[in-house]
mmCIF file of N, CA and C in Angstrom:
data_model
loop_
_atom_site.group_PDB
_atom_site.id
_atom_site.type_symbol
_atom_site.label_atom_id
_atom_site.label_comp_id
_atom_site.label_asym_id
_atom_site.label_seq_id
_atom_site.Cartn_x
_atom_site.Cartn_y
_atom_site.Cartn_z
ATOM 1 N N MET A 28 203.077 160.661 252.588
ATOM 2 C CA MET A 28 204.093 161.487 251.835
ATOM 3 C C MET A 28 204.815 160.760 250.637
ATOM 4 N N PRO A 29 205.056 161.403 249.614
ATOM 5 C CA PRO A 29 205.774 160.898 248.496
ATOM 6 C C PRO A 29 207.138 160.751 248.804
ATOM 7 N N SER A 30 207.783 159.790 247.824
ATOM 8 C CA SER A 30 209.197 159.812 247.809
ATOM 9 C C SER A 30 209.859 161.127 247.718
ATOM 10 N N ALA A 31 211.001 161.258 248.158
ATOM 11 C CA ALA A 31 211.963 162.470 247.963
ATOM 12 C C ALA A 31 211.842 162.754 246.176
ATOM 13 N N ALA A 32 211.928 161.754 245.517
ATOM 14 C CA ALA A 32 212.465 161.859 244.229
ATOM 15 C C ALA A 32 211.136 162.292 243.583
ATOM 16 N N VAL A 33 209.897 162.205 244.079
ATOM 17 C CA VAL A 33 208.711 162.650 243.461
ATOM 18 C C VAL A 33 208.401 163.962 243.761
ATOM 19 N N GLU A 34 208.611 164.337 245.217
ATOM 20 C CA GLU A 34 208.367 165.720 245.766
ATOM 21 C C GLU A 34 209.357 166.741 244.933
ATOM 22 N N SER A 35 210.545 166.127 244.697
ATOM 23 C CA SER A 35 211.567 167.014 244.095
ATOM 24 C C SER A 35 211.099 167.240 242.674
ATOM 25 N N ALA A 36 210.368 166.177 241.940
ATOM 26 C CA ALA A 36 210.051 166.434 240.359
ATOM 27 C C ALA A 36 209.009 167.417 240.548
ATOM 28 N N PHE A 37 208.010 167.189 241.119
ATOM 29 C CA PHE A 37 206.939 168.151 241.002
ATOM 30 C C PHE A 37 207.342 169.621 241.547
ATOM 31 N N ARG A 38 208.187 169.642 242.441
ATOM 32 C CA ARG A 38 208.679 171.086 242.862
ATOM 33 C C ARG A 38 209.638 171.698 241.662
ATOM 34 N N GLU A 39 210.379 170.789 241.090
ATOM 35 C CA GLU A 39 211.202 171.377 239.939
ATOM 36 C C GLU A 39 210.307 171.851 238.944
ATOM 37 N N ARG A 40 209.266 171.053 238.602
ATOM 38 C CA ARG A 40 208.491 171.425 237.483
ATOM 39 C C ARG A 40 207.763 172.730 237.676
ATOM 40 N N LEU A 41 207.097 172.802 238.862
ATOM 41 C CA LEU A 41 206.384 174.087 239.268
ATOM 42 C C LEU A 41 207.368 175.172 239.176
ATOM 43 N N GLU A 42 208.523 175.101 239.881
ATOM 44 C CA GLU A 42 209.418 176.333 239.857
ATOM 45 C C GLU A 42 209.948 176.636 238.520
ATOM 46 N N ALA A 43 210.032 175.657 237.601
ATOM 47 C CA ALA A 43 210.547 176.183 236.300
ATOM 48 C C ALA A 43 209.472 176.990 235.465
ATOM 49 N N ASN A 44 208.296 176.540 236.011
ATOM 50 C CA ASN A 44 207.041 177.273 235.119
ATOM 51 C C ASN A 44 206.136 178.113 235.842
ATOM 52 N N TRP A 45 206.585 178.765 236.830
ATOM 53 C CA TRP A 45 205.649 179.350 237.686
ATOM 54 C C TRP A 45 206.503 180.817 237.852
ATOM 55 N N ASP A 46 205.835 181.875 237.525
ATOM 56 C CA ASP A 46 206.369 183.289 237.572
ATOM 57 C C ASP A 46 206.260 183.448 239.176
ATOM 58 N N THR A 47 207.254 183.955 239.688
ATOM 59 C CA THR A 47 207.192 184.395 241.313
ATOM 60 C C THR A 47 206.496 185.574 241.327
ATOM 61 N N ALA A 48 206.189 186.308 240.518
ATOM 62 C CA ALA A 48 205.271 187.366 240.544
ATOM 63 C C ALA A 48 204.039 187.063 241.013
ATOM 64 N N ASP A 49 203.465 185.725 240.652
ATOM 65 C CA ASP A 49 202.207 185.128 240.743
ATOM 66 C C ASP A 49 202.216 184.592 242.237
ATOM 67 N N GLY A 50 203.134 184.786 242.932
ATOM 68 C CA GLY A 50 203.247 184.182 244.444
ATOM 69 C C GLY A 50 204.462 183.068 244.558
ATOM 70 N N VAL A 51 204.426 182.877 245.812
ATOM 71 C CA VAL A 51 205.543 182.004 246.202
ATOM 72 C C VAL A 51 205.031 180.504 246.156
ATOM 73 N N ILE A 52 205.882 179.472 246.321
ATOM 74 C CA ILE A 52 205.596 178.197 246.221
ATOM 75 C C ILE A 52 205.965 177.459 247.828
ATOM 76 N N ILE A 53 205.110 177.034 248.552
ATOM 77 C CA ILE A 53 205.343 176.459 249.753
ATOM 78 C C ILE A 53 205.055 174.799 249.676
ATOM 79 N N GLY A 54 206.090 174.018 249.782
ATOM 80 C CA GLY A 54 206.085 172.601 249.781
ATOM 81 C C GLY A 54 205.609 172.032 251.136
ATOM 82 N N SER A 55 205.482 170.766 251.218
ATOM 83 C CA SER A 55 205.237 170.266 252.470
ATOM 84 C C SER A 55 206.229 170.176 253.246
ATOM 85 N N ASN A 56 205.919 170.716 254.602
ATOM 86 C CA ASN A 56 206.809 170.829 255.679
ATOM 87 C C ASN A 56 207.595 172.104 255.619
ATOM 88 N N GLY A 57 207.146 173.124 254.696
ATOM 89 C CA GLY A 57 207.644 174.202 254.396
ATOM 90 C C GLY A 57 207.101 175.270 255.387
ATOM 91 N N VAL A 58 207.400 176.568 255.037
ATOM 92 C CA VAL A 58 206.835 177.738 255.835
ATOM 93 C C VAL A 58 205.439 177.590 255.782
ATOM 94 N N THR A 59 204.586 177.672 256.794
ATOM 95 C CA THR A 59 203.270 177.323 256.573
ATOM 96 C C THR A 59 202.319 178.800 256.829
ATOM 97 N N GLU A 60 203.194 179.947 257.038
ATOM 98 C CA GLU A 60 202.709 181.145 257.083
ATOM 99 C C GLU A 60 202.493 181.761 255.636
ATOM 100 N N PRO A 61 201.170 182.436 255.248
ATOM 101 C CA PRO A 61 201.202 182.971 254.013
ATOM 102 C C PRO A 61 202.180 184.089 254.019
ATOM 103 N N PRO A 62 202.512 184.707 252.723
ATOM 104 C CA PRO A 62 203.291 185.965 252.528
ATOM 105 C C PRO A 62 202.758 186.889 253.485
ATOM 106 N N ALA A 63 203.501 187.814 254.019
ATOM 107 C CA ALA A 63 203.123 188.938 254.995
ATOM 108 C C ALA A 63 202.536 189.940 254.188
ATOM 109 N N ASP A 64 202.761 190.032 252.994
ATOM 110 C CA ASP A 64 202.101 191.195 252.194
ATOM 111 C C ASP A 64 200.770 190.777 251.503
ATOM 112 N N GLY A 65 200.445 189.497 251.959
ATOM 113 C CA GLY A 65 199.000 189.147 251.378
ATOM 114 C C GLY A 65 198.856 188.561 250.099
ATOM 115 N N SER A 66 200.061 188.620 249.441
ATOM 116 C CA SER A 66 200.210 188.056 247.921
ATOM 117 C C SER A 66 199.816 186.629 247.974
ATOM 118 N N ALA A 67 199.527 186.059 246.569
ATOM 119 C CA ALA A 67 198.960 184.853 246.212
ATOM 120 C C ALA A 67 200.165 183.774 246.676
ATOM 121 N N PHE A 68 199.935 182.646 246.911
ATOM 122 C CA PHE A 68 200.845 181.495 246.926
ATOM 123 C C PHE A 68 200.342 180.224 246.615
ATOM 124 N N LEU A 69 201.281 179.345 246.237
ATOM 125 C CA LEU A 69 201.083 177.793 246.037
ATOM 126 C C LEU A 69 201.289 177.046 247.186
ATOM 127 N N LEU A 70 200.458 176.011 247.468
ATOM 128 C CA LEU A 70 200.937 175.257 248.642
ATOM 129 C C LEU A 70 200.693 173.660 247.940
ATOM 130 N N ILE A 71 201.892 172.877 248.282
ATOM 131 C CA ILE A 71 201.742 171.501 247.429
ATOM 132 C C ILE A 71 201.395 170.524 248.495
ATOM 133 N N GLN A 72 200.651 169.556 248.453
ATOM 134 C CA GLN A 72 200.102 168.421 249.375
ATOM 135 C C GLN A 72 200.164 167.152 248.796
ATOM 136 N N TYR A 73 200.204 166.128 249.312
ATOM 137 C CA TYR A 73 200.289 164.782 248.705
ATOM 138 C C TYR A 73 199.212 163.992 249.698
ATOM 139 N N PRO A 74 197.936 164.013 249.561
ATOM 140 C CA PRO A 74 196.845 163.375 250.253
ATOM 141 C C PRO A 74 196.964 161.917 250.195
ATOM 142 N N VAL A 75 197.431 161.419 248.969
ATOM 143 C CA VAL A 75 197.113 160.024 248.830
ATOM 144 C C VAL A 75 198.498 159.413 248.105
ATOM 145 N N VAL A 76 199.141 158.417 248.606
ATOM 146 C CA VAL A 76 200.338 157.767 248.069
ATOM 147 C C VAL A 76 200.377 156.369 248.635
ATOM 148 N N MET A 77 200.503 155.543 247.336
ATOM 149 C CA MET A 77 200.566 153.876 247.748
ATOM 150 C C MET A 77 201.799 153.506 247.001
ATOM 151 N N ASN A 78 202.444 152.434 247.585
ATOM 152 C CA ASN A 78 203.400 151.646 246.832
ATOM 153 C C ASN A 78 202.879 150.208 246.616
ATOM 154 N N THR A 79 203.284 149.744 245.330
ATOM 155 C CA THR A 79 202.843 148.588 244.892
ATOM 156 C C THR A 79 203.964 147.786 244.133
ATOM 157 N N ARG A 80 203.828 146.494 244.209
ATOM 158 C CA ARG A 80 204.838 145.705 243.442
ATOM 159 C C ARG A 80 204.099 144.632 242.609
ATOM 160 N N PRO A 81 204.037 144.818 241.326
ATOM 161 C CA PRO A 81 203.450 143.594 240.389
ATOM 162 C C PRO A 81 204.390 142.530 240.716
ATOM 163 N N MET A 82 203.565 141.377 240.450
ATOM 164 C CA MET A 82 204.113 140.074 240.696
ATOM 165 C C MET A 82 205.193 139.818 239.778
ATOM 166 N N LEU A 83 206.065 138.960 239.985
ATOM 167 C CA LEU A 83 207.294 138.477 239.250
ATOM 168 C C LEU A 83 208.084 139.619 238.487
ATOM 169 N N THR A 84 208.376 140.782 239.237
ATOM 170 C CA THR A 84 209.273 141.759 238.444
ATOM 171 C C THR A 84 209.855 142.384 239.851
ATOM 172 N N THR A 85 211.036 143.220 239.471
ATOM 173 C CA THR A 85 211.749 144.050 240.229
ATOM 174 C C THR A 85 211.296 145.362 240.514
ATOM 175 N N LYS A 86 210.202 145.710 239.649
ATOM 176 C CA LYS A 86 210.087 147.145 239.385
ATOM 177 C C LYS A 86 208.919 147.410 240.520
ATOM 178 N N ARG A 87 209.005 148.715 240.960
ATOM 179 C CA ARG A 87 207.990 148.960 241.991
ATOM 180 C C ARG A 87 207.357 150.197 241.471
ATOM 181 N N PHE A 88 206.120 150.615 241.952
ATOM 182 C CA PHE A 88 205.336 151.652 241.528
ATOM 183 C C PHE A 88 204.803 152.329 242.701
ATOM 184 N N GLU A 89 205.016 153.700 242.942
ATOM 185 C CA GLU A 89 204.337 154.766 243.725
ATOM 186 C C GLU A 89 203.294 155.428 243.104
ATOM 187 N N GLU A 90 202.105 155.333 243.645
ATOM 188 C CA GLU A 90 201.067 155.870 242.619
ATOM 189 C C GLU A 90 200.440 156.743 243.787
ATOM 190 N N GLY A 91 200.088 158.030 243.346
ATOM 191 C CA GLY A 91 199.413 158.936 244.353
ATOM 192 C C GLY A 91 198.855 160.186 243.617
ATOM 193 N N ALA A 92 198.517 161.305 244.355
ATOM 194 C CA ALA A 92 198.141 162.454 243.722
ATOM 195 C C ALA A 92 198.785 163.832 244.612
ATOM 196 N N ALA A 93 199.164 164.682 243.691
ATOM 197 C CA ALA A 93 199.594 165.927 244.199
ATOM 198 C C ALA A 93 198.456 166.951 244.144
ATOM 199 N N ARG A 94 198.170 167.540 245.188
ATOM 200 C CA ARG A 94 197.184 168.465 245.452
ATOM 201 C C ARG A 94 197.884 169.959 245.443
ATOM 202 N N ILE A 95 197.522 170.621 244.431
ATOM 203 C CA ILE A 95 198.415 171.856 244.285
ATOM 204 C C ILE A 95 197.265 172.953 244.567
ATOM 205 N N LEU A 96 197.426 173.873 245.717
ATOM 206 C CA LEU A 96 196.501 174.653 246.070
ATOM 207 C C LEU A 96 196.952 176.042 245.728
ATOM 208 N N TYR A 97 196.103 176.843 244.959
ATOM 209 C CA TYR A 97 196.384 178.153 244.636
ATOM 210 C C TYR A 97 195.813 179.151 245.474
ATOM 211 N N ASN A 98 196.196 179.915 246.496
ATOM 212 C CA ASN A 98 195.650 180.720 247.318
ATOM 213 C C ASN A 98 195.637 182.330 246.730
ATOM 214 N N ALA A 99 194.810 182.653 246.128
ATOM 215 C CA ALA A 99 194.508 184.119 245.731
ATOM 216 C C ALA A 99 194.004 185.142 246.641
ATOM 217 N N GLU A 100 194.227 186.399 246.261
ATOM 218 C CA GLU A 100 193.515 187.327 247.151
ATOM 219 C C GLU A 100 191.996 187.269 247.233
ATOM 220 N N SER A 101 191.447 187.193 248.418
ATOM 221 C CA SER A 101 189.968 186.904 248.519
ATOM 222 C C SER A 101 189.218 188.434 247.895
ATOM 223 N N GLY A 102 188.173 188.307 247.395
ATOM 224 C CA GLY A 102 187.409 189.429 246.634
ATOM 225 C C GLY A 102 187.809 189.720 245.264
ATOM 226 N N ALA A 103 188.739 189.026 244.776
ATOM 227 C CA ALA A 103 189.391 189.806 243.437
ATOM 228 C C ALA A 103 188.773 189.204 242.098
ATOM 229 N N GLY A 104 187.587 188.407 242.496
ATOM 230 C CA GLY A 104 186.785 187.908 241.240
ATOM 231 C C GLY A 104 187.403 186.468 240.960
ATOM 232 N N LEU A 105 186.776 185.765 240.013
ATOM 233 C CA LEU A 105 187.015 184.481 239.553
ATOM 234 C C LEU A 105 188.029 184.383 238.534
ATOM 235 N N SER A 106 187.892 185.311 237.465
ATOM 236 C CA SER A 106 188.723 185.251 236.195
ATOM 237 C C SER A 106 190.124 184.959 236.531
ATOM 238 N N GLY A 107 190.777 185.562 237.522
ATOM 239 C CA GLY A 107 192.088 185.632 237.663
ATOM 240 C C GLY A 107 192.580 184.145 238.102
ATOM 241 N N PRO A 108 191.989 183.983 239.243
ATOM 242 C CA PRO A 108 192.337 182.551 239.902
ATOM 243 C C PRO A 108 191.990 181.262 238.933
ATOM 244 N N LEU A 109 190.949 181.492 238.301
ATOM 245 C CA LEU A 109 190.650 180.468 237.132
ATOM 246 C C LEU A 109 191.503 180.168 236.233
ATOM 247 N N ALA A 110 191.925 181.202 235.751
ATOM 248 C CA ALA A 110 193.124 181.437 234.659
ATOM 249 C C ALA A 110 194.424 180.743 235.125
ATOM 250 N N THR A 111 194.666 181.140 236.474
ATOM 251 C CA THR A 111 195.952 180.640 237.113
ATOM 252 C C THR A 111 195.971 179.097 237.377
ATOM 253 N N ALA A 112 194.692 178.667 237.873
ATOM 254 C CA ALA A 112 194.467 177.284 237.854
ATOM 255 C C ALA A 112 194.537 176.447 236.675
ATOM 256 N N ASP A 113 194.157 177.113 235.451
ATOM 257 C CA ASP A 113 194.298 176.399 234.314
ATOM 258 C C ASP A 113 195.883 176.395 233.601
ATOM 259 N N THR A 114 196.623 177.281 234.170
ATOM 260 C CA THR A 114 197.987 177.428 233.809
ATOM 261 C C THR A 114 198.783 176.145 234.816
ATOM 262 N N ILE A 115 198.325 176.209 236.016
ATOM 263 C CA ILE A 115 198.929 175.171 236.817
ATOM 264 C C ILE A 115 198.654 173.790 236.277
ATOM 265 N N ALA A 116 197.626 173.572 235.747
ATOM 266 C CA ALA A 116 197.035 172.136 235.248
ATOM 267 C C ALA A 116 197.855 172.155 233.889
ATOM 268 N N SER A 117 198.068 172.894 233.175
ATOM 269 C CA SER A 117 198.832 172.825 231.788
ATOM 270 C C SER A 117 200.199 172.529 232.007
ATOM 271 N N VAL A 118 200.770 172.941 233.152
ATOM 272 C CA VAL A 118 202.112 172.349 233.439
ATOM 273 C C VAL A 118 202.300 170.956 233.443
ATOM 274 N N PHE A 119 201.416 170.384 233.961
ATOM 275 C CA PHE A 119 201.460 168.974 234.179
ATOM 276 C C PHE A 119 200.802 168.008 233.180
ATOM 277 N N ARG A 120 199.991 168.742 232.295
ATOM 278 C CA ARG A 120 198.976 167.871 231.410
ATOM 279 C C ARG A 120 199.883 167.164 230.348
ATOM 280 N N GLY A 121 199.517 165.843 230.221
ATOM 281 C CA GLY A 121 200.182 164.714 229.414
ATOM 282 C C GLY A 121 201.530 164.762 229.242
ATOM 283 N N ASP A 122 202.225 164.562 230.138
ATOM 284 C CA ASP A 122 203.624 164.708 230.307
ATOM 285 C C ASP A 122 204.160 163.624 231.395
ATOM 286 N N ARG A 123 205.493 163.733 231.184
ATOM 287 C CA ARG A 123 206.335 162.969 232.457
ATOM 288 C C ARG A 123 207.210 163.946 233.215
ATOM 289 N N LEU A 124 207.424 163.613 234.449
ATOM 290 C CA LEU A 124 208.375 164.506 235.132
ATOM 291 C C LEU A 124 209.760 163.706 235.003
ATOM 292 N N LYS A 125 210.825 164.425 235.035
ATOM 293 C CA LYS A 125 212.197 163.996 234.919
ATOM 294 C C LYS A 125 212.786 163.800 236.440
ATOM 295 N N ILE A 126 213.154 162.568 236.681
ATOM 296 C CA ILE A 126 214.024 162.381 237.902
ATOM 297 C C ILE A 126 215.548 162.077 237.464
ATOM 298 N N GLY A 127 216.287 162.662 237.884
ATOM 299 C CA GLY A 127 217.622 162.458 237.331
ATOM 300 C C GLY A 127 217.702 162.706 235.822
ATOM 301 N N SER A 128 218.188 161.591 235.229
ATOM 302 C CA SER A 128 218.325 161.583 233.437
ATOM 303 C C SER A 128 217.053 160.888 232.889
ATOM 304 N N SER A 129 216.189 160.233 233.867
ATOM 305 C CA SER A 129 215.008 159.463 233.287
ATOM 306 C C SER A 129 213.827 160.270 233.545
ATOM 307 N N LEU A 130 212.768 159.987 232.571
ATOM 308 C CA LEU A 130 211.473 160.343 232.676
ATOM 309 C C LEU A 130 210.579 159.327 233.501
ATOM 310 N N ASN A 131 210.654 159.332 234.778
ATOM 311 C CA ASN A 131 210.024 158.304 235.559
ATOM 312 C C ASN A 131 208.645 158.491 236.144
ATOM 313 N N VAL A 132 208.333 159.637 236.080
ATOM 314 C CA VAL A 132 206.896 159.867 236.837
ATOM 315 C C VAL A 132 206.102 160.427 235.752
ATOM 316 N N GLU A 133 205.050 159.338 235.498
ATOM 317 C CA GLU A 133 203.888 159.517 234.583
ATOM 318 C C GLU A 133 202.955 160.490 235.397
ATOM 319 N N VAL A 134 202.533 161.482 234.981
ATOM 320 C CA VAL A 134 201.328 162.246 235.356
ATOM 321 C C VAL A 134 200.232 162.230 234.334
ATOM 322 N N PHE A 135 198.993 162.008 235.039
ATOM 323 C CA PHE A 135 197.825 161.943 234.336
ATOM 324 C C PHE A 135 197.002 163.223 234.255
ATOM 325 N N GLU A 136 195.994 163.244 233.557
ATOM 326 C CA GLU A 136 195.289 164.406 233.213
ATOM 327 C C GLU A 136 194.780 165.223 234.584
ATOM 328 N N PRO A 137 195.232 166.522 234.624
ATOM 329 C CA PRO A 137 194.839 167.153 236.025
ATOM 330 C C PRO A 137 193.414 167.339 236.243
ATOM 331 N N SER A 138 193.015 167.703 237.325
ATOM 332 C CA SER A 138 191.577 168.069 237.582
ATOM 333 C C SER A 138 191.248 169.287 237.138
ATOM 334 N N ALA A 139 189.983 169.347 236.863
ATOM 335 C CA ALA A 139 189.312 171.064 236.788
ATOM 336 C C ALA A 139 189.618 171.658 238.039
ATOM 337 N N PRO A 140 189.676 172.883 238.307
ATOM 338 C CA PRO A 140 189.826 173.658 239.455
ATOM 339 C C PRO A 140 188.743 173.431 240.466
ATOM 340 N N ILE A 141 189.152 172.917 241.732
ATOM 341 C CA ILE A 141 188.281 172.555 242.786
ATOM 342 C C ILE A 141 188.211 173.776 243.592
ATOM 343 N N ILE A 142 186.995 174.364 243.915
ATOM 344 C CA ILE A 142 187.001 175.464 244.729
ATOM 345 C C ILE A 142 186.463 175.057 246.169
ATOM 346 N N SER A 143 187.369 175.759 247.222
ATOM 347 C CA SER A 143 187.152 175.204 248.575
ATOM 348 C C SER A 143 185.912 175.796 249.174
ATOM 349 N N ASP A 144 185.173 174.856 249.696
ATOM 350 C CA ASP A 144 184.016 175.272 250.480
ATOM 351 C C ASP A 144 184.225 176.302 251.611
ATOM 352 N N ASP A 145 185.493 176.507 252.016
ATOM 353 C CA ASP A 145 185.854 177.349 253.182
ATOM 354 C C ASP A 145 186.236 178.674 252.678
ATOM 355 N N ASN A 146 186.152 179.121 251.331
ATOM 356 C CA ASN A 146 186.677 180.565 251.000
ATOM 357 C C ASN A 146 185.857 181.623 251.444
ATOM 358 N N GLU A 147 184.730 181.500 251.930
ATOM 359 C CA GLU A 147 183.859 182.685 252.582
ATOM 360 C C GLU A 147 184.500 182.980 253.831
ATOM 361 N N GLU A 148 185.519 182.144 254.481
ATOM 362 C CA GLU A 148 185.886 182.409 256.060
ATOM 363 C C GLU A 148 187.267 182.759 256.164
ATOM 364 N N GLY A 149 188.073 183.102 254.995
ATOM 365 C CA GLY A 149 189.558 183.484 255.273
ATOM 366 C C GLY A 149 189.744 184.776 254.402
ATOM 367 N N ASN A 150 191.244 184.860 254.425
ATOM 368 C CA ASN A 150 191.808 185.847 253.567
ATOM 369 C C ASN A 150 192.038 185.560 252.012
ATOM 370 N N TYR A 151 192.087 184.351 251.930
ATOM 371 C CA TYR A 151 192.403 183.973 250.632
ATOM 372 C C TYR A 151 191.322 183.215 249.717
ATOM 373 N N PHE A 152 191.463 183.069 248.643
ATOM 374 C CA PHE A 152 190.369 182.362 247.694
ATOM 375 C C PHE A 152 191.175 181.135 247.368
ATOM 376 N N VAL A 153 190.650 180.021 247.714
ATOM 377 C CA VAL A 153 191.559 178.815 247.441
ATOM 378 C C VAL A 153 190.799 177.825 246.308
ATOM 379 N N LEU A 154 191.854 177.710 245.326
ATOM 380 C CA LEU A 154 191.407 176.484 244.290
ATOM 381 C C LEU A 154 192.561 175.462 244.096
ATOM 382 N N ALA A 155 192.024 174.285 244.182
ATOM 383 C CA ALA A 155 193.012 173.107 244.068
ATOM 384 C C ALA A 155 193.041 172.496 242.691
ATOM 385 N N VAL A 156 194.091 172.130 242.123
ATOM 386 C CA VAL A 156 194.234 171.171 241.078
ATOM 387 C C VAL A 156 194.854 169.968 241.598
ATOM 388 N N ILE A 157 194.275 168.798 241.093
ATOM 389 C CA ILE A 157 194.781 167.600 241.606
ATOM 390 C C ILE A 157 195.529 166.850 240.394
ATOM 391 N N VAL A 158 196.804 166.317 240.744
ATOM 392 C CA VAL A 158 197.498 165.720 239.517
ATOM 393 C C VAL A 158 197.814 164.409 240.005
ATOM 394 N N ARG A 159 197.194 163.273 239.609
ATOM 395 C CA ARG A 159 197.477 161.817 239.730
ATOM 396 C C ARG A 159 198.953 161.447 239.160
ATOM 397 N N TYR A 160 199.618 160.768 239.655
ATOM 398 C CA TYR A 160 200.889 160.288 239.146
ATOM 399 C C TYR A 160 201.179 159.023 239.426
ATOM 400 N N ARG A 161 202.178 158.165 238.748
ATOM 401 C CA ARG A 161 202.840 156.898 238.857
ATOM 402 C C ARG A 161 204.241 157.093 238.786
ATOM 403 N N TYR A 162 205.032 156.756 239.673
ATOM 404 C CA TYR A 162 206.464 156.691 239.577
ATOM 405 C C TYR A 162 206.850 155.426 239.674
ATOM 406 N N GLN A 163 207.796 154.847 238.661
ATOM 407 C CA GLN A 163 208.263 153.513 238.678
ATOM 408 C C GLN A 163 209.718 153.642 238.893
ATOM 409 N N PHE A 164 210.138 152.614 239.987
ATOM 410 C CA PHE A 164 211.374 152.578 240.248
ATOM 411 C C PHE A 164 211.919 151.067 240.631
ATOM 412 N N ASP A 165 213.167 150.867 240.670
ATOM 413 C CA ASP A 165 213.714 149.465 240.896
ATOM 414 C C ASP A 165 214.327 149.519 242.274
ATOM 415 N N VAL A 166 214.150 148.599 243.125
ATOM 416 C CA VAL A 166 214.894 148.153 244.382
ATOM 417 C C VAL A 166 216.104 147.635 244.302
ATOM 418 N N ALA A 167 217.362 148.043 244.414
ATOM 419 C CA ALA A 167 218.500 147.054 244.315
ATOM 420 C C ALA A 167 218.483 145.973 245.348
ATOM 421 N N GLY A 168 218.879 145.036 244.788
ATOM 422 C CA GLY A 168 218.924 143.781 245.457
ATOM 423 C C GLY A 168 217.709 142.660 245.492
ATOM 424 N N ASP A 169 216.734 143.390 244.775
ATOM 425 C CA ASP A 169 215.277 142.476 244.734
ATOM 426 C C ASP A 169 215.430 141.434 243.650
ATOM 427 N N SER A 170 214.899 140.551 243.913
ATOM 428 C CA SER A 170 214.692 139.480 242.808
ATOM 429 C C SER A 170 213.189 139.028 242.835
ATOM 430 N N PRO A 171 212.873 138.509 241.547
ATOM 431 C CA PRO A 171 211.464 137.892 241.563
ATOM 432 C C PRO A 171 211.299 136.733 242.296
ATOM 433 N N PRO A 172 210.068 136.575 243.040
ATOM 434 C CA PRO A 172 210.013 135.208 243.686
ATOM 435 C C PRO A 172 210.174 133.979 242.884
#
C-alpha cells in the first residue's frame, strides 16, 4: 500500500479531473461492489510500492505504481473505453501531484491502456492505465550516518 499522502494525492487529482457522469471512483479498501445501475466506475490499486533511502541523506523515497482500472459497460465497443483511458492517462501525464503545499509526488509517463484478459467473462470491459510515481519525503529526527 502507498503512504496516506500518496493515496490522497492520486485520489484528489482523479476527483478534480473526473466527470462523475462517467462513473464513480472506488479507492483501495473502498466499496467493492460495482454501481447497482451497471454504470462505469474507476478502481484504484497500488500493486507495487517500495521505500528507499539514498546514502548520506535524510530524504526518503517511496516509489511505486498506481493501477487505475476503468470498468466500462461490456459490449459497448472500444472507442469509448479507449478514449476514457486516454483521458485518465492525460490527467497524470508529465506532472507532479501536490501534497499539502508542496509538489512532492513525481509521476512518470502513464502506460497505454492495458486490456484485461478476463473481459469476456464479466459484466464490465476493463482497461488499466499504470502510473509510476516517486514520492520524496523527510523523516523527522533522522540524521545521516
